[in-house]
Structure formats: C-alpha cells, structure tokens
XYZ file of C-alpha atoms in Angstrom:
310
model
C 0.000 0.000 0.000
C 2.182 2.824 -1.264
C -0.057 5.882 -1.163
C -0.721 8.109 1.819
C -4.048 9.295 3.174
C -5.526 12.146 5.134
C -7.225 10.796 8.230
C -9.065 12.223 11.222
C -8.039 10.847 14.611
C -10.097 11.273 17.793
C -8.552 10.332 21.144
C -4.912 10.873 22.106
C -4.388 8.590 25.071
C -1.488 6.176 25.596
C -2.341 4.271 22.425
C -3.815 7.057 20.301
C -0.907 9.472 20.539
C 1.564 6.768 19.528
C -0.586 5.700 16.588
C -0.808 9.294 15.379
C 2.973 9.563 15.573
C 3.425 6.364 13.582
C 0.945 7.514 10.911
C 2.612 10.914 10.621
C 6.082 9.400 10.333
C 4.777 7.191 7.508
C 3.703 10.303 5.583
C -0.032 10.330 6.253
C -1.747 13.654 6.962
C -3.349 13.402 10.390
C -5.966 15.794 11.771
C -6.504 15.252 15.491
C -9.037 16.150 18.145
C -8.931 15.375 21.839
C -11.435 16.453 24.464
C -8.624 18.010 26.482
C -7.192 20.512 24.005
C -3.840 20.824 25.758
C -3.149 17.165 24.962
C -3.554 17.893 21.236
C -1.344 20.969 21.439
C 1.354 19.086 23.341
C 1.373 16.367 20.694
C 1.572 18.954 17.907
C 4.692 20.386 19.527
C 6.232 16.906 19.274
C 4.871 16.164 15.784
C 4.711 19.403 13.814
C 3.107 17.810 10.741
C -0.213 17.012 12.435
C -3.159 19.430 12.383
C -5.144 20.156 15.538
C -8.859 20.733 14.923
C -11.100 22.921 17.066
C -13.785 20.234 17.286
C -15.288 17.182 15.642
C -17.172 19.240 13.041
C -13.988 21.091 12.102
C -12.061 17.811 11.900
C -14.564 16.134 9.585
C -14.954 19.152 7.311
C -11.172 19.285 6.812
C -11.046 15.785 5.299
C -11.439 14.742 1.655
C -14.087 12.209 0.681
C -14.399 9.432 1.470
C -13.595 10.701 4.955
C -11.822 8.338 7.328
C -12.272 8.869 11.079
C -10.391 6.739 13.608
C -11.788 6.847 17.169
C -9.410 5.636 19.888
C -11.132 6.164 23.235
C -12.559 4.128 26.121
C -15.563 2.035 25.103
C -17.715 3.968 27.584
C -17.389 7.198 25.580
C -17.787 5.823 22.054
C -21.535 6.376 21.633
C -21.291 10.024 22.675
C -18.598 10.694 20.073
C -20.450 8.723 17.397
C -23.611 10.761 17.925
C -21.689 13.902 17.025
C -19.660 12.305 14.237
C -22.839 11.016 12.611
C -24.165 14.564 12.133
C -21.392 15.513 9.692
C -20.575 12.317 7.797
C -21.916 11.363 4.392
C -22.574 8.178 2.475
C -19.325 6.369 1.666
C -17.358 7.739 4.642
C -15.555 5.398 7.050
C -15.694 5.338 10.861
C -13.306 3.149 12.860
C -13.679 2.259 16.531
C -10.202 1.054 17.450
C -10.814 0.682 21.186
C -11.997 -2.254 23.282
C -15.741 -2.048 22.659
C -18.074 -4.946 23.387
C -18.741 -6.810 20.157
C -22.526 -6.515 20.603
C -22.204 -2.719 20.855
C -20.127 -2.791 17.678
C -22.796 -4.928 16.013
C -25.440 -2.343 16.870
C -23.304 0.570 15.653
C -22.448 -1.258 12.442
C -26.140 -1.713 11.667
C -26.951 1.939 12.452
C -24.233 3.296 10.186
C -24.941 0.772 7.446
C -28.448 2.227 7.118
C -26.823 5.618 6.465
C -24.451 4.197 3.855
C -21.468 4.842 6.150
C -18.834 2.123 6.504
C -18.387 1.269 10.198
C -15.445 -0.825 11.371
C -14.742 -2.302 14.788
C -10.988 -2.822 14.951
C -9.430 -4.686 17.850
C -6.016 -3.135 18.468
C -3.270 -5.031 20.275
C 0.441 -4.703 20.940
C 0.312 -2.131 23.734
C 2.647 0.846 23.855
C 5.485 -1.175 22.295
C 3.569 -1.537 19.032
C 4.552 1.980 17.979
C 7.982 0.494 17.289
C 7.108 -3.152 16.614
C 3.919 -2.693 14.595
C 0.270 -3.046 15.618
C -1.796 -6.210 15.130
C -5.373 -5.337 14.060
C -8.440 -7.582 14.256
C -10.908 -6.005 11.836
C -14.659 -6.457 11.583
C -17.461 -4.487 9.961
C -17.943 -3.090 6.478
C -15.684 -4.806 3.943
C -15.699 -1.699 1.708
C -14.424 0.368 4.614
C -11.701 -2.197 5.242
C -10.507 -1.904 1.651
C -10.379 1.901 1.957
C -8.272 1.944 5.143
C -5.732 -0.712 4.139
C -2.979 1.915 3.555
C -3.483 3.114 7.140
C -3.436 -0.412 8.559
C -0.378 -1.204 6.475
C 1.571 1.754 7.895
C 0.527 1.082 11.485
C 1.318 -2.635 11.339
C 4.913 -2.262 10.118
C 7.399 -3.796 10.673
C 6.201 -6.872 12.584
C 2.476 -6.419 13.169
C -0.371 -7.362 10.874
C -4.073 -7.062 10.117
C -6.881 -9.377 9.123
C -10.551 -8.919 8.244
C -12.787 -11.399 10.123
C -16.312 -10.547 8.988
C -19.163 -8.085 9.360
C -20.609 -6.504 12.493
C -18.675 -7.111 15.689
C -16.424 -9.901 14.401
C -13.169 -8.001 14.921
C -14.009 -6.953 18.466
C -15.130 -10.511 19.261
C -11.686 -11.803 18.260
C -10.006 -9.067 20.350
C -12.237 -9.899 23.337
C -11.110 -13.529 23.300
C -7.487 -12.421 22.758
C -7.680 -10.393 25.964
C -9.256 -13.275 27.873
C -6.374 -15.521 26.822
C -3.975 -12.741 27.823
C -5.310 -12.872 31.403
C -4.521 -16.588 31.619
C -1.019 -16.209 30.201
C -0.153 -13.434 32.639
C -1.544 -15.372 35.593
C 0.454 -18.481 34.640
C 3.688 -16.507 34.378
C 3.055 -14.876 37.743
C 2.333 -18.188 39.445
C 5.304 -19.947 37.861
C 7.751 -17.256 38.887
C 6.372 -17.295 42.437
C 7.026 -21.042 42.679
C 10.601 -20.350 41.577
C 10.947 -17.359 43.901
C 9.827 -19.369 46.956
C 11.924 -22.447 46.244
C 14.916 -23.480 48.371
C 17.358 -22.896 45.499
C 17.698 -19.118 45.657
C 17.225 -18.794 41.886
C 18.131 -15.696 39.938
C 14.757 -15.080 38.287
C 16.179 -12.746 35.668
C 18.598 -15.448 34.506
C 15.700 -17.881 34.188
C 13.612 -15.405 32.196
C 16.532 -14.710 29.853
C 17.139 -18.417 29.252
C 13.439 -19.113 28.695
C 13.457 -16.487 25.958
C 15.844 -18.650 23.924
C 13.463 -20.941 22.053
C 11.619 -22.555 24.968
C 7.919 -23.365 24.722
C 7.043 -20.484 27.064
C 9.053 -17.885 25.140
C 7.201 -14.981 23.580
C 5.952 -11.435 23.999
C 4.703 -11.739 27.576
C 7.806 -13.532 28.839
C 9.854 -10.732 27.268
C 7.868 -8.277 29.370
C 8.522 -10.370 32.492
C 12.234 -10.134 31.724
C 11.902 -6.348 31.353
C 10.152 -6.111 34.729
C 12.755 -8.277 36.457
C 15.558 -6.175 34.995
C 14.059 -3.160 36.764
C 13.713 -4.966 40.083
C 14.191 -8.723 40.372
C 12.214 -8.916 43.614
C 9.389 -6.642 42.367
C 9.172 -5.521 45.982
C 8.446 -1.910 45.040
C 5.020 -2.899 43.665
C 1.713 -3.625 45.385
C -0.057 -6.464 43.577
C -3.364 -4.663 43.119
C -4.428 -5.593 39.569
C -7.020 -3.792 37.485
C -9.372 -5.639 35.126
C -10.539 -3.816 32.002
C -13.641 -5.852 31.143
C -12.783 -8.050 28.162
C -12.089 -11.168 30.256
C -15.537 -10.872 31.849
C -17.122 -10.488 28.412
C -15.241 -13.590 27.237
C -16.528 -15.559 30.229
C -20.101 -14.382 29.646
C -19.974 -15.374 25.990
C -18.341 -18.713 26.808
C -21.210 -19.545 29.165
C -23.706 -18.812 26.389
C -21.719 -21.176 24.157
C -21.410 -23.739 26.996
C -17.623 -23.553 26.865
C -15.619 -24.068 30.053
C -13.076 -21.243 30.453
C -11.810 -22.074 33.925
C -8.356 -20.533 33.480
C -9.720 -17.194 32.253
C -12.426 -17.191 34.920
C -10.036 -17.871 37.778
C -7.542 -15.319 36.454
C -10.249 -12.650 36.529
C -11.403 -13.696 40.005
C -7.801 -13.381 41.221
C -7.593 -9.816 39.917
C -10.853 -8.887 41.613
C -9.663 -10.353 44.916
C -6.326 -8.541 44.552
C -8.060 -5.182 44.981
C -8.840 -5.966 48.655
C -6.867 -9.027 49.768
C -3.560 -7.932 51.328
C -2.115 -11.452 51.135
C -2.634 -11.496 47.375
C -1.282 -7.961 47.039
C 1.945 -9.047 48.742
C 2.324 -12.194 46.629
C 4.932 -12.432 43.894
C 2.227 -13.648 41.497
C 0.145 -10.497 41.833
C 3.180 -8.236 41.742
C 4.334 -9.901 38.519
C 0.916 -9.539 36.848
C 0.795 -5.860 37.828
C 4.338 -5.385 36.512
C 3.457 -7.068 33.207
C 0.554 -4.655 32.717
C 2.935 -1.768 33.266
C 5.495 -3.132 30.814
C 3.253 -3.817 27.827
C 0.450 -1.320 28.336
C 1.932 1.551 30.297
C -0.673 0.917 32.999
C 0.001 2.509 36.357
C 1.016 0.330 39.287
C 0.478 0.969 42.953
C 3.888 1.552 44.460
C 4.741 0.171 47.867
C 5.345 2.813 50.509
C 8.006 2.281 53.139
C-alpha cells in the first residue's frame, strides 16, 4: 500500500498518541481532536506535521471524501462521540472504533451506520505501547468496503512486525479481540504463578537469569515472557510494587460469551477472580504472582502500578 491518506483521529491517550505519531512518520496527513485541548497541542509540539482541529465538526470538514475517522477512546465514551460524528458524515465515509468495545455494541453501531451508507469498522487493536515500534496487530470487523479503503493506514501502522486481518461483518473483529484479551489474562496469571514457585523455592534462583534463558526458544518464550524479563531487569524482587491488579472488562465479556456457548473457560475465569480479589486481599497484594501480573501490565500497556510505601 504505497499511497498516503488524510485521516481524522479522535482520542490521544497512551495508544492514540503513539498511533498518530506512527501515521505521521509514515507520511499520512493526520488531523486530530482530543477532548482536552492541551493534549492535542502538546502532541503537535512533538509532531509538527499534524493538524489540531477545534472540534469534531472542524475535523470532519477538513477531510477529503471518502472521509476516514479513527476513534481511539474508552468504550464507555464511544456512543457520545459517534452521535456527534454522525451529524457531519456522508454516504461512503468510514468510521473506525479502534478501542476495546463490546462486540454486541459494535454490532449495533455497524447496523446503524450501514443504514446511512457509512462504513463502520470495529478494529481490535493489540500490541500495547510497544507496538509503535514493533507494529500493531489489528483484528478487523465491519464493512468490507471500509476495510478496503483503510488498508494503507493499517499497512503503515502494522509495520514492521504487526499485521491485520478482516474477520467478517458486524462485531467480528471486536469478538476476536475480546477472546485475545481473555487468553492474555490466563497467560499473565500463569507466568506470575510460575515465577512465584521459583521465587519461593529453596534454590535461591536468579529469576532474571531464568527469564533470559526461557526467551531462547523454549515453549514459554514470547511477547509476555519478554515483558517479564523487562520487569525483572528493573527490580528482580518486584518488591516496590503492590499487587493490586485492574481488570478492564474483556475477560468478563469472554466468560459471559463462553457460558452462552457452553464452553468451560476455567483458566480465564479464575484469572479474573484473582484480579478482583487482589483489589482488597492484602495477602494477594503481597504475593509475587500479583506483583508480577501488575508489573506485566505496566510493561506492555503503560498501565500505572500501585507503588509500595516504606
């Protein structure tokens, strides 16, 4: 996909601002809007090629047709933004929800926009804050015509090592991302538990050495183990962290859908329960398992951790 596009981008959080930077560096023209204007202005000082709009109407009117709008905000605020976006879009335009929306909400939005002739896409976005360098993986669902239009954008954002795939209409992309995040909970929990068994053994293991060796072609090597290594390099004991672990919602949605499908997802379910208990249970908060899971979230997603006070 060799040609560049002009795209509107709404939402400049931890993921959004990095995606805008990657698009701009690839030569795309990016017009941005963020509810807190100072965030947009700060980003423009870092990336002089982007344009800051005064509002959603201004952003949309500055784009050529077919207009492409990428929304990168919390799922709780998507409908409010879409109500305003809808006022100014025309038939043939493309709207992308790149956040972690529930697939049934995406299904509903897809149907609403389809009636207007507007191509709505629900795009599950993974890779965390490291994807700015490594490339984003995108799980795409919604209007196939919209997908074809935005391929140059997906191509730029996925380089060098990411990727993108279209999975079907409606909420298909967000369904795939939902299950991805449920699996993620189980992987993180397993790593935390395994390292705690090592940490409590009689052998006085160097956990960083173990993580580094496991990276070298073992069956548990991969992205999340790499993040465990990064966390252990900062502090092998992780004793500066309180193991209070947030849960963002997708694991619960996976469990709910699994029950409808009569699928047993015990690992995902117990991983979520552990996170919920970690918010109040001091024993869990002090465990190496919980501290590792919290540290992993910090490493791949830039999520805040509760620091231990002396």
